[in-house]
PDB file of C-alpha atoms in Angstrom:
ATOM      1  CA  MET A 837       0.000   0.000   0.000  1.00  0.00           C
ATOM      2  CA  ASP A 838       1.480   3.345  -0.971  1.00  0.00           C
ATOM      3  CA  TYR A 839       1.381   6.680   0.825  1.00  0.00           C
ATOM      4  CA  LYS A 840      -1.638   8.066  -1.075  1.00  0.00           C
ATOM      5  CA  VAL A 841      -3.841   5.021  -0.445  1.00  0.00           C
ATOM      6  CA  MET A 842      -2.814   4.920   3.218  1.00  0.00           C
ATOM      7  CA  ARG A 843      -3.465   8.661   3.633  1.00  0.00           C
ATOM      8  CA  ASP A 844      -6.918   8.384   2.032  1.00  0.00           C
ATOM      9  CA  ARG A 845      -7.877   5.472   4.295  1.00  0.00           C
ATOM     10  CA  ILE A 846      -6.693   7.278   7.410  1.00  0.00           C
ATOM     11  CA  GLU A 847      -8.568  10.417   6.390  1.00  0.00           C
ATOM     12  CA  ASP A 848     -11.742   8.335   5.945  1.00  0.00           C
ATOM     13  CA  MET A 849     -11.289   6.846   9.432  1.00  0.00           C
ATOM     14  CA  VAL A 850     -10.780  10.296  10.972  1.00  0.00           C
ATOM     15  CA  ASN A 851     -13.883  11.652   9.250  1.00  0.00           C
ATOM     16  CA  ASP A 852     -15.960   8.590  10.123  1.00  0.00           C
ATOM     17  CA  ASN A 853     -15.152   8.410  13.853  1.00  0.00           C
ATOM     18  CA  HIS A 854     -12.635  10.947  15.129  1.00  0.00           C
ATOM     19  CA  ARG A 855     -12.958   9.913  18.776  1.00  0.00           C
ATOM     20  CA  ASP A 856     -12.137   6.246  18.212  1.00  0.00           C
ATOM     21  CA  PHE A 857      -9.384   7.117  15.735  1.00  0.00           C
ATOM     22  CA  VAL A 858      -7.593   9.296  18.293  1.00  0.00           C
ATOM     23  CA  LYS A 859      -8.114   6.699  21.030  1.00  0.00           C
ATOM     24  CA  ALA A 860      -6.632   4.009  18.766  1.00  0.00           C
ATOM     25  CA  ILE A 861      -3.561   6.138  18.016  1.00  0.00           C
ATOM     26  CA  ILE A 862      -3.013   6.812  21.726  1.00  0.00           C
ATOM     27  CA  SER A 863      -3.506   3.109  22.491  1.00  0.00           C
ATOM     28  CA  ILE A 864      -0.968   2.013  19.873  1.00  0.00           C
ATOM     29  CA  GLU A 865       1.634   4.650  20.717  1.00  0.00           C
ATOM     30  CA  LYS A 866       1.342   4.436  24.513  1.00  0.00           C
ATOM     31  CA  GLY A 867       0.303   0.806  25.030  1.00  0.00           C
ATOM     32  CA  ILE A 868      -2.920   1.720  26.837  1.00  0.00           C
ATOM     33  CA  ASN A 869      -5.834  -0.678  26.375  1.00  0.00           C
ATOM     34  CA  ASP A 870      -8.166   0.537  29.143  1.00  0.00           C
ATOM     35  CA  GLU A 871     -11.006   2.160  27.210  1.00  0.00           C
ATOM     36  CA  SER A 872     -12.151   4.331  30.117  1.00  0.00           C
ATOM     37  CA  ALA A 873      -8.607   5.709  30.409  1.00  0.00           C
ATOM     38  CA  LEU A 874      -8.570   6.297  26.659  1.00  0.00           C
ATOM     39  CA  ASP A 875     -11.893   8.151  26.947  1.00  0.00           C
ATOM     40  CA  ARG A 876     -10.413  10.426  29.613  1.00  0.00           C
ATOM     41  CA  LEU A 877      -7.280  11.008  27.534  1.00  0.00           C
ATOM     42  CA  TYR A 878      -9.368  11.825  24.462  1.00  0.00           C
ATOM     43  CA  ASP A 879     -11.484  14.294  26.439  1.00  0.00           C
ATOM     44  CA  ALA A 880      -8.343  15.956  27.824  1.00  0.00           C
ATOM     45  CA  TYR A 881      -6.892  16.104  24.312  1.00  0.00           C
ATOM     46  CA  MET A 882     -10.033  17.773  22.948  1.00  0.00           C
ATOM     47  CA  ASP A 883     -10.201  20.238  25.865  1.00  0.00           C
ATOM     48  CA  ASN A 884      -6.606  21.405  25.403  1.00  0.00           C
ATOM     49  CA  ASP A 885      -5.957  23.333  22.186  1.00  0.00           C
ATOM     50  CA  SER A 886      -2.207  23.236  22.750  1.00  0.00           C
ATOM     51  CA  LEU A 887      -2.050  19.417  22.957  1.00  0.00           C
ATOM     52  CA  ASN A 888      -0.975  17.704  19.727  1.00  0.00           C
ATOM     53  CA  LEU A 889      -0.967  14.043  18.753  1.00  0.00           C
ATOM     54  CA  LEU A 890       2.345  14.534  16.968  1.00  0.00           C
ATOM     55  CA  ASN A 891       5.414  15.720  18.799  1.00  0.00           C
ATOM     56  CA  GLU A 892       5.910  19.457  18.342  1.00  0.00           C
ATOM     57  CA  GLU A 893       9.439  18.720  17.137  1.00  0.00           C
ATOM     58  CA  PHE A 894       7.838  17.942  13.764  1.00  0.00           C
ATOM     59  CA  ASP A 895       6.791  21.604  13.534  1.00  0.00           C
ATOM     60  CA  TYR A 896      10.413  22.684  13.896  1.00  0.00           C
ATOM     61  CA  MET A 897      11.633  20.134  11.358  1.00  0.00           C
ATOM     62  CA  ILE A 898       8.971  21.198   8.839  1.00  0.00           C
ATOM     63  CA  LYS A 899       9.919  24.835   9.319  1.00  0.00           C
ATOM     64  CA  GLU A 900      13.563  23.972   8.597  1.00  0.00           C
ATOM     65  CA  LEU A 901      12.563  22.091   5.445  1.00  0.00           C
ATOM     66  CA  ARG A 902      10.700  25.159   4.178  1.00  0.00           C
ATOM     67  CA  GLU A 903      13.667  27.477   4.663  1.00  0.00           C
TER      68      GLU A 903
END
């Protein structure tokens, strides 16, 4: 599966069920399988505009690429 197909599928998942998509990403990345904990983490994520799923270091790397 190439990048474009993967991106389109992920975008469909995000649009279909954002909450469960974010919970799944957190579960995979952090090894958390307790759904009530994932619900609390999702709610905290949505309540905090400064919280990102991707490390903010990516922002700095992207900025450097654009220079």
